[in-house]
Coordinates of C-alpha atoms in Angstrom, one line a residue:
Chain F
M937 CA 60.5 26.0 10.9
K938 CA 62.3 27.7 8.0
A939 CA 61.1 27.5 4.4
F940 CA 64.4 26.3 3.2
D941 CA 64.5 23.5 5.7
V942 CA 61.0 22.4 4.7
I943 CA 62.1 22.2 1.1
R944 CA 65.3 20.3 2.0
F945 CA 63.3 17.9 4.1
S946 CA 61.0 17.3 1.2
F947 CA 63.9 16.5 -1.1
R948 CA 65.3 14.2 1.5
A949 CA 62.0 12.4 1.7
A950 CA 61.8 12.2 -2.1
T951 CA 65.3 10.7 -2.4
G952 CA 64.8 8.5 0.7
F953 CA 61.9 6.6 -0.9
R954 CA 63.2 5.9 -4.3
T955 CA 60.6 3.4 -5.6
R956 CA 57.7 5.5 -4.4
T957 CA 59.2 8.7 -5.8
L958 CA 59.8 7.0 -9.2
L959 CA 56.2 5.7 -9.3
I960 CA 54.8 9.1 -8.5
L961 CA 57.0 10.9 -11.1
L962 CA 56.1 8.2 -13.6
A963 CA 52.4 8.5 -13.0
M964 CA 52.6 12.3 -13.1
A965 CA 54.8 12.4 -16.2
I966 CA 52.7 10.0 -18.2
G967 CA 49.5 11.7 -17.2
V968 CA 50.6 15.2 -18.1
G969 CA 52.5 14.0 -21.1
A970 CA 49.6 12.0 -22.6
V971 CA 47.2 14.9 -22.2
I972 CA 49.5 17.4 -23.9
L973 CA 50.5 15.0 -26.7
L974 CA 46.9 13.9 -27.5
T975 CA 45.6 17.5 -27.6
A976 CA 48.6 18.4 -29.7
M977 CA 47.7 15.7 -32.2
G978 CA 44.1 16.9 -32.3
E979 CA 45.2 20.4 -32.8
G980 CA 47.6 19.2 -35.5
A981 CA 44.8 17.5 -37.4
R982 CA 42.7 20.6 -37.2
R983 CA 45.4 22.8 -38.5
Y984 CA 46.2 20.3 -41.2
V985 CA 42.7 20.5 -42.7
T986 CA 42.5 24.2 -42.3
R987 CA 45.8 24.6 -44.2
E988 CA 44.6 22.3 -46.9
F989 CA 41.6 24.5 -47.4
T990 CA 43.3 27.8 -47.3
S991 CA 45.8 26.5 -49.9
L992 CA 42.8 26.5 -52.3
G993 CA 43.0 30.3 -52.3
T994 CA 41.2 33.0 -50.4
H995 CA 37.6 34.2 -50.5
L996 CA 36.8 31.5 -52.9
L997 CA 33.4 30.5 -54.4
V998 CA 32.8 27.6 -56.6
I999 CA 29.9 27.2 -59.0
F1000 CA 28.7 23.8 -60.0
P1001 CA 26.1 23.2 -62.7
G1002 CA 22.8 21.7 -61.3
R1003 CA 21.0 22.0 -58.0
S1004 CA 22.3 20.0 -55.1
E1005 CA 19.5 21.0 -52.8
T1006 CA 16.3 19.1 -52.7
T1007 CA 13.1 21.0 -52.2
G1008 CA 9.6 19.8 -51.3
G1009 CA 6.7 19.9 -53.6
P1010 CA 5.5 17.5 -56.3
P1011 CA 8.1 16.2 -58.8
P1012 CA 8.1 18.1 -62.1
L1013 CA 6.0 16.5 -64.9
L1014 CA 8.8 16.8 -67.3
G1015 CA 12.3 15.9 -66.4
E1016 CA 14.2 19.0 -65.4
T1017 CA 17.7 18.9 -66.9
P1018 CA 20.0 21.6 -65.6
R1019 CA 21.3 23.9 -68.2
D1020 CA 25.0 23.8 -68.8
L1021 CA 27.3 26.4 -67.4
T1022 CA 28.9 28.1 -70.4
L1023 CA 31.9 30.3 -70.9
D1024 CA 29.5 33.3 -71.5
D1025 CA 27.9 32.6 -68.1
A1026 CA 31.4 32.8 -66.5
L1027 CA 32.4 36.0 -68.4
S1028 CA 29.1 37.7 -67.5
L1029 CA 29.9 37.3 -63.8
K1030 CA 32.6 39.9 -64.0
R1031 CA 29.8 42.5 -64.0
S1032 CA 29.5 42.3 -60.3
S1033 CA 31.8 44.5 -58.3
A1034 CA 32.0 41.9 -55.5
I1035 CA 33.8 39.6 -57.8
R1036 CA 37.4 40.1 -58.4
R1037 CA 38.4 37.2 -60.5
V1038 CA 36.6 34.5 -62.5
A1039 CA 38.2 31.3 -63.7
P1040 CA 36.1 29.0 -65.8
I1041 CA 37.2 25.5 -65.7
A1042 CA 36.6 22.8 -68.3
L1043 CA 37.9 19.4 -67.5
G1044 CA 38.5 16.3 -69.5
S1045 CA 41.1 13.6 -70.1
A1046 CA 43.2 13.2 -73.2
P1047 CA 46.4 11.5 -74.3
V1048 CA 49.4 13.8 -74.1
S1049 CA 52.4 12.8 -76.3
W1050 CA 55.8 14.1 -77.0
R1051 CA 58.0 12.2 -79.4
Q1052 CA 57.5 8.6 -78.5
R1053 CA 56.2 9.1 -75.0
S1054 CA 52.5 9.3 -74.4
R1055 CA 50.4 9.5 -71.3
E1056 CA 46.7 9.9 -70.5
V1057 CA 46.5 13.1 -68.5
T1058 CA 43.8 15.3 -67.0
I1059 CA 43.4 18.4 -69.2
M1060 CA 42.1 21.5 -67.5
G1061 CA 40.9 24.4 -69.5
S1062 CA 41.0 27.7 -67.8
T1063 CA 42.2 31.3 -68.0
A1064 CA 45.0 33.4 -66.6
A1065 CA 42.8 34.2 -63.5
L1066 CA 43.2 30.6 -62.2
F1067 CA 46.8 31.4 -61.4
E1068 CA 45.8 33.9 -58.7
I1069 CA 42.7 32.2 -57.6
R1070 CA 44.4 28.9 -56.9
Q1071 CA 47.6 30.6 -55.7
L1072 CA 49.7 28.6 -58.1
S1073 CA 53.4 29.2 -58.7
M1074 CA 55.6 28.4 -61.6
A1075 CA 58.7 26.3 -61.6
Q1076 CA 59.6 27.3 -65.2
G1077 CA 58.2 29.7 -67.8
Q1078 CA 54.9 31.4 -67.3
F1079 CA 51.2 30.7 -66.8
L1080 CA 48.5 31.1 -69.5
P1081 CA 48.6 34.6 -70.9
A1082 CA 45.7 37.0 -70.2
G1083 CA 43.6 37.6 -73.3
N1084 CA 40.2 37.0 -74.7
P1085 CA 39.1 33.8 -73.0
S1086 CA 36.8 32.9 -75.9
L1087 CA 39.7 32.5 -78.3
P1088 CA 41.6 29.3 -78.3
A1089 CA 45.4 29.4 -78.2
A1090 CA 47.9 26.5 -78.8
V1091 CA 49.8 26.9 -75.5
C1092 CA 49.8 24.8 -72.4
V1093 CA 51.2 24.6 -68.9
L1094 CA 52.3 21.3 -67.5
G1095 CA 52.0 19.9 -64.0
Y1096 CA 55.3 18.9 -62.5
K1097 CA 54.7 15.2 -62.6
V1098 CA 53.6 15.3 -66.3
K1099 CA 56.6 17.3 -67.2
S1100 CA 59.1 14.9 -65.6
E1101 CA 57.4 11.9 -67.1
L1102 CA 57.4 13.3 -70.6
F1103 CA 60.5 15.3 -70.7
G1104 CA 62.7 14.0 -67.9
N1105 CA 65.4 16.5 -67.2
T1106 CA 65.2 18.4 -70.4
S1107 CA 63.5 21.7 -70.4
P1108 CA 60.0 21.5 -72.0
L1109 CA 59.7 25.3 -72.6
G1110 CA 59.0 26.0 -76.3
K1111 CA 58.6 22.4 -77.2
W1112 CA 55.5 21.3 -79.1
L1113 CA 53.5 18.4 -77.9
R1114 CA 50.2 16.8 -78.8
I1115 CA 47.2 16.8 -76.7
G1116 CA 44.4 14.6 -78.2
G1117 CA 45.6 15.2 -81.8
R1118 CA 46.1 19.0 -81.5
R1119 CA 49.5 20.6 -81.1
F1120 CA 50.3 22.8 -78.1
R1121 CA 53.4 24.7 -77.2
V1122 CA 54.6 24.3 -73.6
I1123 CA 55.0 27.7 -72.0
G1124 CA 55.4 26.8 -68.3
V1125 CA 55.6 24.2 -65.6
L1126 CA 53.9 24.4 -62.2
T1127 CA 55.9 23.9 -59.0
P1128 CA 55.2 20.6 -57.2
R1129 CA 52.6 21.2 -54.6
G1130 CA 50.9 17.9 -53.8
Q1131 CA 47.3 17.2 -53.7
S1132 CA 44.7 19.7 -52.7
L1133 CA 41.1 18.8 -52.4
G1134 CA 41.5 15.6 -54.2
M1135 CA 42.9 17.2 -57.3
D1136 CA 46.5 16.5 -58.1
M1137 CA 48.0 19.7 -59.4
G1138 CA 51.1 17.8 -60.5
D1139 CA 49.4 15.4 -62.8
L1140 CA 47.6 17.6 -65.3
A1141 CA 48.0 19.9 -68.2
I1142 CA 46.4 23.4 -68.3
V1143 CA 45.3 24.9 -71.6
P1144 CA 43.2 27.9 -72.5
V1145 CA 39.5 27.2 -71.7
A1146 CA 38.4 27.7 -75.3
S1147 CA 41.0 25.3 -76.5
A1148 CA 39.9 22.7 -74.0
Q1149 CA 36.3 23.1 -75.1
A1150 CA 37.3 22.7 -78.7
L1151 CA 39.3 19.7 -77.7
F1152 CA 36.5 18.0 -76.0
N1153 CA 33.9 19.4 -78.4
T1154 CA 31.7 20.8 -75.7
S1155 CA 30.5 24.3 -74.7
S1156 CA 29.8 23.4 -71.1
L1157 CA 32.1 24.1 -68.1
F1158 CA 33.0 21.7 -65.3
R1159 CA 32.8 24.5 -62.8
I1160 CA 33.6 28.1 -62.3
M1161 CA 36.0 29.3 -59.6
I1162 CA 35.5 32.8 -58.3
Q1163 CA 37.5 35.0 -56.0
A1164 CA 35.4 37.6 -54.2
S1165 CA 36.9 41.0 -53.8
G1166 CA 37.1 40.6 -50.0
R1167 CA 36.1 38.5 -47.1
D1168 CA 33.0 40.7 -46.5
S1169 CA 31.9 40.5 -50.1
V1170 CA 31.8 36.7 -50.3
L1171 CA 28.1 36.6 -49.5
I1172 CA 27.3 39.6 -51.8
A1173 CA 29.2 37.8 -54.5
K1174 CA 27.2 34.6 -53.9
K1175 CA 23.9 36.6 -54.2
A1176 CA 25.2 38.3 -57.4
I1177 CA 26.2 35.0 -58.9
L1178 CA 22.8 33.5 -58.3
G1179 CA 21.1 36.6 -59.7
I1180 CA 23.2 36.8 -62.8
I1181 CA 22.9 33.1 -63.6
R1182 CA 19.1 33.2 -62.9
D1183 CA 18.8 36.0 -65.4
R1184 CA 20.8 34.1 -68.0
H1185 CA 19.0 30.8 -67.3
E1186 CA 15.5 32.0 -67.8
G1187 CA 14.7 32.4 -64.1
E1188 CA 15.9 29.0 -63.0
D1189 CA 18.2 28.6 -60.1
D1190 CA 20.0 25.7 -61.6
V1191 CA 23.5 26.1 -60.2
T1192 CA 25.1 25.4 -56.8
V1193 CA 27.4 27.9 -55.2
I1194 CA 29.7 26.8 -52.5
T1195 CA 31.7 29.3 -50.6
Q1196 CA 35.0 28.3 -49.2
D1197 CA 34.2 29.9 -45.9
A1198 CA 31.2 27.6 -45.5
L1199 CA 33.4 24.7 -46.2
L1200 CA 36.0 25.9 -43.8
S1201 CA 33.6 26.6 -41.0
T1202 CA 32.0 23.2 -41.5
F1203 CA 35.4 21.6 -41.2
D1204 CA 36.3 23.9 -38.4
R1205 CA 33.3 22.7 -36.5
I1206 CA 34.2 19.1 -37.2
F1207 CA 37.7 19.6 -36.0
T1208 CA 36.6 21.6 -33.0
A1209 CA 34.6 18.5 -32.2
L1210 CA 37.6 16.4 -32.9
T1211 CA 39.8 18.5 -30.6
L1212 CA 37.1 18.3 -27.9
T1213 CA 37.0 14.5 -28.4
V1214 CA 40.8 14.4 -28.1
A1215 CA 40.6 16.6 -25.0
G1216 CA 38.0 14.2 -23.7
I1217 CA 40.4 11.3 -24.2
A1218 CA 43.1 13.4 -22.6
A1219 CA 40.8 14.2 -19.6
I1220 CA 40.2 10.4 -19.2
S1221 CA 43.9 9.7 -19.3
L1222 CA 44.4 12.5 -16.8
A1223 CA 41.8 11.0 -14.6
V1224 CA 43.5 7.6 -14.8
A1225 CA 46.9 9.2 -14.1
G1226 CA 45.2 11.1 -11.3
I1227 CA 43.9 8.0 -9.7
L1228 CA 47.3 6.4 -10.1
I1229 CA 48.9 9.4 -8.4
M1230 CA 46.2 9.3 -5.7
N1231 CA 46.9 5.6 -4.9
V1232 CA 50.6 5.9 -4.8
M1233 CA 50.4 9.1 -2.7
M1234 CA 47.7 7.7 -0.3
I1235 CA 49.6 4.4 0.3
S1236 CA 53.0 6.0 0.7
V1237 CA 51.7 8.7 3.1
S1238 CA 49.7 6.1 5.0
Q1239 CA 52.8 4.1 5.4
R1240 CA 54.4 7.1 7.0
T1241 CA 51.9 7.5 9.8
T1242 CA 54.5 6.3 12.3
E1243 CA 56.8 9.0 11.0
I1244 CA 54.1 11.6 11.4
G1245 CA 53.5 10.3 15.0
L1246 CA 57.2 10.7 15.7
M1247 CA 57.4 14.2 14.3
K1248 CA 54.5 15.2 16.5
A1249 CA 56.2 13.5 19.5
I1250 CA 59.3 15.5 19.1
G1251 CA 57.4 18.8 18.9
A1252 CA 55.9 19.2 15.4
S1253 CA 52.4 20.7 15.3
G1254 CA 49.8 19.3 13.0
G1255 CA 50.3 22.4 10.8
Q1256 CA 54.0 21.8 10.5
V1257 CA 53.5 18.1 9.5
L1258 CA 51.0 19.3 6.9
R1259 CA 53.4 21.9 5.6
L1260 CA 56.1 19.2 5.2
F1261 CA 53.9 16.9 3.3
L1262 CA 52.4 19.7 1.2
C1263 CA 55.8 20.8 0.1
E1264 CA 56.9 17.2 -0.6
S1265 CA 53.8 16.6 -2.8
A1266 CA 54.4 19.9 -4.5
V1267 CA 58.0 19.1 -5.2
L1268 CA 57.1 15.6 -6.6
S1269 CA 54.2 16.9 -8.6
A1270 CA 56.1 19.8 -10.1
I1271 CA 59.0 17.6 -11.1
G1272 CA 56.6 15.0 -12.5
A1273 CA 54.6 17.6 -14.4
M1274 CA 57.9 19.0 -15.8
L1275 CA 58.9 15.6 -17.0
G1276 CA 55.5 15.2 -18.6
V1277 CA 55.9 18.4 -20.5
M1278 CA 59.3 17.3 -21.6
L1279 CA 57.9 14.0 -22.7
S1280 CA 55.3 15.7 -24.8
L1281 CA 57.9 18.0 -26.3
I1282 CA 60.0 15.0 -27.3
G1283 CA 56.9 13.4 -28.7
T1284 CA 55.9 16.3 -30.9
W1285 CA 59.4 16.8 -32.0
T1286 CA 59.7 13.2 -33.0
S1287 CA 56.3 13.3 -34.8
L1288 CA 57.4 16.5 -36.7
R1289 CA 60.6 14.7 -37.7
L1290 CA 58.8 11.6 -38.9
Y1291 CA 55.8 13.3 -40.5
P1292 CA 56.8 16.9 -41.4
D1293 CA 53.5 17.4 -43.3
F1294 CA 51.4 16.9 -40.2
P1295 CA 51.6 20.1 -38.2
V1296 CA 51.4 18.8 -34.6
M1297 CA 51.2 21.7 -32.3
I1298 CA 50.8 21.9 -28.5
P1299 CA 48.0 24.3 -27.6
W1300 CA 48.9 26.3 -24.5
W1301 CA 45.6 25.6 -22.8
S1302 CA 46.3 21.9 -22.8
V1303 CA 49.7 22.5 -21.1
M1304 CA 47.9 24.6 -18.4
A1305 CA 45.1 22.1 -17.9
A1306 CA 47.5 19.1 -17.7
I1307 CA 49.9 20.7 -15.3
G1308 CA 47.0 22.2 -13.3
V1309 CA 45.0 19.0 -12.9
G1310 CA 48.2 16.9 -12.3
M1311 CA 49.5 19.2 -9.6
L1312 CA 46.1 19.5 -8.0
T1313 CA 45.6 15.7 -7.7
G1314 CA 49.2 15.3 -6.4
L1315 CA 48.7 18.0 -3.8
I1316 CA 45.3 16.9 -2.6
F1317 CA 46.1 13.2 -2.3
G1318 CA 49.5 13.9 -0.9
V1319 CA 48.1 16.1 1.8
L1320 CA 44.8 14.4 2.5
P1321 CA 46.2 11.2 4.2
A1322 CA 48.8 13.3 6.0
R1323 CA 46.1 15.5 7.3
R1324 CA 44.3 12.5 8.7
A1325 CA 47.5 11.2 10.3
A1326 CA 48.4 14.6 11.7
G1327 CA 45.0 14.9 13.3
L1328 CA 45.6 11.7 15.3
E1329 CA 46.9 11.8 18.8
P1330 CA 50.7 11.2 18.5
V1331 CA 50.5 7.9 20.3
D1332 CA 47.9 6.5 17.9
A1333 CA 49.9 7.6 14.9
L1334 CA 53.1 6.0 16.4
S1335 CA 51.5 2.7 17.0
R1336 CA 50.0 2.5 13.5
R1337 CA 51.8 0.0 11.3
Chain J
M554 CA 56.7 20.0 38.2
I555 CA 54.3 17.3 37.0
E556 CA 51.0 17.1 38.7
L557 CA 48.2 14.6 37.7
Q558 CA 44.8 14.7 39.4
G559 CA 42.2 12.1 38.9
I560 CA 43.3 11.1 35.5
H561 CA 41.1 8.6 33.6
R562 CA 41.9 7.1 30.2
K563 CA 39.8 4.5 28.6
F564 CA 40.0 2.8 25.3
Q565 CA 37.2 1.2 23.3
V566 CA 38.3 -2.3 22.1
G567 CA 35.4 -3.7 20.2
N568 CA 32.4 -3.5 22.4
E569 CA 34.4 -3.4 25.6
A570 CA 35.7 -0.4 27.3
V571 CA 39.2 -0.9 28.7
H572 CA 40.2 1.4 31.6
A573 CA 43.9 1.9 31.1
L574 CA 44.1 4.5 33.8
Q575 CA 41.6 5.0 36.6
D576 CA 41.7 7.9 39.0
V577 CA 45.5 8.4 38.9
D578 CA 47.0 11.1 41.2
L579 CA 50.7 11.7 40.8
S580 CA 53.1 14.5 41.3
V581 CA 56.8 14.5 40.4
Q582 CA 59.2 17.1 41.5
P583 CA 61.7 18.6 39.1
G584 CA 64.9 16.6 39.0
G585 CA 63.2 13.5 40.3
Y586 CA 63.9 9.9 39.2
L587 CA 60.8 7.8 38.9
A588 CA 60.4 4.3 37.8
V589 CA 56.9 3.1 36.7
M590 CA 56.6 -0.6 37.1
G591 CA 53.9 -3.2 36.6
P592 CA 52.8 -6.1 34.4
S593 CA 51.9 -5.5 30.8
G594 CA 48.5 -3.9 30.4
S595 CA 48.7 -2.2 33.7
G596 CA 48.6 1.2 32.1
K597 CA 52.2 2.3 32.7
S598 CA 52.8 3.2 29.1
T599 CA 49.5 5.1 28.9
L600 CA 50.5 7.0 32.0
L601 CA 53.8 8.0 30.3
N602 CA 52.1 8.9 27.1
I603 CA 49.7 11.2 28.9
I604 CA 52.6 12.8 30.8
G605 CA 54.4 13.3 27.5
L606 CA 51.3 14.8 25.9
L607 CA 51.2 12.1 23.3
D608 CA 47.8 11.2 24.5
R609 CA 44.9 13.0 26.2
P610 CA 43.1 11.8 29.3
N611 CA 39.4 11.3 29.1
K612 CA 39.0 12.9 32.5
G613 CA 41.2 14.6 35.1
L614 CA 43.6 17.4 35.3
Y615 CA 47.3 17.5 34.2
L616 CA 49.3 20.5 35.4
L617 CA 52.8 20.9 33.9
D618 CA 54.6 23.7 35.6
E619 CA 51.3 25.0 36.9
Q620 CA 49.8 25.1 33.4
D621 CA 46.7 23.1 32.6
T622 CA 47.8 21.1 29.5
T623 CA 44.4 19.6 28.8
E624 CA 43.2 23.0 27.6
L625 CA 46.0 23.6 25.2
N626 CA 45.4 23.3 21.4
D627 CA 47.4 21.2 19.1
R628 CA 50.0 23.9 18.3
Q629 CA 50.5 24.8 22.0
Q630 CA 50.8 21.1 22.9
A631 CA 53.4 20.7 20.2
L632 CA 55.4 23.6 21.7
V633 CA 55.3 22.0 25.2
R634 CA 56.5 18.7 23.7
R635 CA 59.2 20.4 21.8
H636 CA 60.6 22.5 24.6
K637 CA 59.8 20.7 27.9
I638 CA 59.7 17.0 27.1
G639 CA 62.1 14.5 25.6
F640 CA 60.8 11.1 24.7
V641 CA 62.8 7.9 24.4
F642 CA 61.0 4.9 22.9
Q643 CA 61.5 1.2 23.2
F644 CA 61.7 0.9 19.3
F645 CA 63.9 4.0 19.0
H646 CA 61.6 5.5 16.3
L647 CA 64.4 7.0 14.2
V648 CA 63.6 8.2 10.7
P649 CA 65.2 5.4 8.6
R650 CA 66.1 7.5 5.6
L651 CA 67.9 10.2 7.6
T652 CA 71.4 10.0 9.1
A653 CA 72.0 9.9 12.8
A654 CA 72.9 13.6 12.8
E655 CA 69.8 14.5 10.7
N656 CA 67.6 12.6 13.1
V657 CA 69.1 14.5 16.1
E658 CA 68.7 17.7 14.1
L659 CA 64.9 17.3 13.5
P660 CA 63.6 19.1 16.7
L661 CA 66.0 22.0 16.0
I662 CA 64.6 22.3 12.5
L663 CA 61.0 22.2 13.8
A664 CA 62.0 25.0 16.3
G665 CA 63.5 27.1 13.4
F666 CA 67.1 27.2 14.6
E667 CA 69.7 28.6 12.2
A668 CA 71.7 26.0 10.3
D669 CA 75.1 26.7 11.8
K670 CA 73.7 26.7 15.3
R671 CA 72.0 23.4 14.6
E672 CA 75.2 21.8 13.4
Q673 CA 77.1 22.9 16.5
R674 CA 74.4 21.7 18.9
V675 CA 74.1 18.3 17.1
Q676 CA 77.9 17.9 17.1
Q677 CA 78.0 18.6 20.8
A678 CA 75.2 16.2 21.6
L679 CA 76.6 13.3 19.5
T680 CA 80.1 13.8 21.1
A681 CA 78.6 13.9 24.6
L682 CA 77.0 10.5 23.9
G683 CA 80.1 9.1 22.2
I684 CA 78.6 8.6 18.8
A685 CA 80.2 11.5 16.9
D686 CA 81.9 9.1 14.6
R687 CA 78.5 7.6 13.6
A688 CA 77.0 11.0 12.6
R689 CA 76.7 10.2 8.9
H690 CA 75.4 6.7 9.3
R691 CA 71.8 5.8 8.8
P692 CA 69.9 3.9 11.5
D693 CA 70.2 0.6 9.8
Q694 CA 73.9 0.9 9.9
L695 CA 73.9 1.3 13.7
S696 CA 73.7 -1.2 16.5
G697 CA 70.8 -1.1 18.9
G698 CA 72.7 0.7 21.6
Q699 CA 73.9 3.3 19.1
R700 CA 70.4 3.8 17.8
Q701 CA 69.1 4.4 21.3
R702 CA 71.9 6.8 22.0
V703 CA 70.9 8.7 18.8
A704 CA 67.3 8.7 20.1
I705 CA 68.5 10.1 23.5
A706 CA 70.5 12.8 21.7
R707 CA 67.4 13.7 19.8
A708 CA 65.2 13.7 22.9
T709 CA 67.6 16.0 24.8
I710 CA 68.8 18.3 22.0
M711 CA 66.2 20.9 23.0
R712 CA 67.4 20.7 26.6
P713 CA 64.0 19.7 28.0
G714 CA 63.3 19.5 31.7
I715 CA 61.8 16.1 31.5
I716 CA 63.0 12.8 30.0
L717 CA 60.3 10.1 29.5
A718 CA 61.7 6.7 28.6
D719 CA 59.4 3.9 27.7
E720 CA 61.2 0.6 28.2
P721 CA 64.4 2.2 26.9
T722 CA 66.4 -1.1 27.3
G723 CA 63.6 -3.4 26.1
N724 CA 65.2 -4.0 22.7
L725 CA 68.8 -4.0 23.8
D726 CA 71.2 -6.5 25.1
R727 CA 72.4 -6.3 28.6
S728 CA 75.6 -4.3 28.2
S729 CA 74.2 -1.7 25.8
G730 CA 71.1 -1.5 28.0
K731 CA 73.3 -0.7 30.9
E732 CA 75.1 2.0 29.0
V733 CA 71.8 3.6 28.0
I734 CA 70.6 3.6 31.7
D735 CA 73.9 5.2 32.7
I736 CA 73.4 7.9 30.2
L737 CA 69.8 8.5 31.3
E738 CA 70.9 8.6 35.0
H739 CA 73.7 11.0 34.2
L740 CA 71.2 13.3 32.6
N741 CA 69.1 13.0 35.7
Q742 CA 72.0 13.9 37.8
Q743 CA 72.4 17.1 35.7
G744 CA 68.9 18.1 36.8
M745 CA 66.5 16.6 34.3
T746 CA 63.4 14.8 35.6
L747 CA 63.6 11.2 34.5
I748 CA 60.5 9.0 34.3
M749 CA 61.1 5.5 33.1
V750 CA 58.7 2.7 32.4
T751 CA 60.2 -0.7 32.9
H752 CA 59.1 -4.1 34.0
D753 CA 62.7 -5.0 35.0
P754 CA 62.8 -4.9 38.9
E755 CA 66.6 -4.5 38.8
L756 CA 66.3 -1.4 36.7
G757 CA 63.4 -0.1 38.8
G758 CA 65.4 -0.6 41.9
R759 CA 67.9 2.0 40.9
A760 CA 65.3 4.7 40.8
A761 CA 64.9 7.1 43.7
R762 CA 61.2 6.5 43.6
R763 CA 59.1 3.7 42.2
I764 CA 55.4 3.3 41.5
Q765 CA 53.8 0.0 40.9
M766 CA 50.8 -0.1 38.6
L767 CA 48.0 -2.6 38.3
D768 CA 44.9 -2.5 36.2
G769 CA 45.1 1.2 35.7
Y770 CA 45.6 2.1 39.4
I771 CA 48.7 3.1 41.2
Q772 CA 49.0 0.3 43.6
S773 CA 52.0 1.5 45.5
D774 CA 54.3 4.4 45.6
T775 CA 57.6 4.5 47.5
A776 CA 57.1 8.2 48.1
R777 CA 53.9 7.7 50.0
K778 CA 53.9 6.8 53.7
H779 CA 52.0 3.7 54.7
E780 CA 52.4 2.2 51.3
G781 CA 50.6 -1.0 50.5
I782 CA 48.1 -0.7 53.4

């Protein structure tokens, strides 16, 4: 029996039993497609969150005032109020070589008005270093100038949304506006970037940190953002920060330092778990599809016991019968799996067109697993009943109905 | 040369053992024409199946051309069926999704013939049986007589020495039945051994030799002297 004839016979069998062939292809395609699509969505969700976090900037550390950890021991007799983080705290951090940039952040809310228009806007006080740390980019003009952070200056940078609401299409550069009763000159506009970590970078105005502190009449900072000099120095930077702040705060560890890597790895774990969950769902759908394939295959091959008996009667050995059915199952499974892959490609493409922000991506391992398991089920349950029928005496197979 | 010695075949039906063949001795010379007759359940089909290697006896010896077939494995038996035996069934057993020509081609495919040689052989066989114009029809587009002729073409495409026919006219009307018998007898005249199971005495009467079966025994054999005593 020639290989080409085996393949031709398989195709004839596939086209001969249309309903059966369609059912098998459908089961296979849906199974394989569902597995790939689901894992692609899980992978997309994971990548989405990772991207959101890296958009914060790299090698980032954030200092909050106050301790977030709880420790054992008796409660203190006197209420322990955390000391505020001050601008001097922030500036002193530059001493460490592990720290490349420091951006103190003061935050508040104040009305911003230009001519007759006025809006209540988040005011962020910071320094020129914020630009690099948060990886901002300018649509117009420039960011806050570098200079002594302790000195206030009457300049501001607007978020995109604030700019368009106050100025419309006119250029705001060089215009004077009022923020909470003080006058500031607009020197730049940020590019629209959307939300990141819950802070809308479009709906705020950035002023020098000393100006913001004067505006809100406070000496404390909301937080300090720090960029370490490299990935390896993040932990050294954290230690240095804690040391410096402890020295300045009379030996008290009253700040919390969060590293971006810690955040990222936490979320990475969460989303690895999510991907695994999705893979689990995929595995179940694969199992369901496998059982569907199994049933269709088993029934259809069992119905062909008579044909197997005939093949043996006209001189086919059991091995030849098996080869024919193996090839047939392989052809059907392969076409079905291919359809499934195509289905998932169409699915991800559609998803990317509808939700371009959600980076659906097909991981290669899910394609392998889906095709592998699908083909294997198809082959096993295509050949198993054929094997049983081929093992019968021809006369028994022939008389089976 | 077909030689059966002390063949037994029993089936288990529920708790009861049915002896389809009991102690059957038979030998058929090459080129012979044998009709196997008897009431239903007398074991005539079982006898034919065992001769055609579609079934294995529980006991006894079956020599085909001096070769003990009971010792052959599945693959060797398949080779014997392919090259030495052609089977014609009462229910034709054509593969319904394949055309007449493709049905006839099957044994050649199994034997690994080249495509152009196969086509030539199939064409010859179909022409010889007068169904060349039906080559591209599927079995459900053929009449009973045509189907049986396709089946005969398939059974003889490998030019076997033996034709086994199990009630070949059982599902046919009289005239197409007669045509089928003519074809089979013509093949017999060309030198093929023809063994035919039938319960039609008229058909059986045309055979050179008849055996009558009852309850798994050969009750009478026209080739034996002192038959029926």
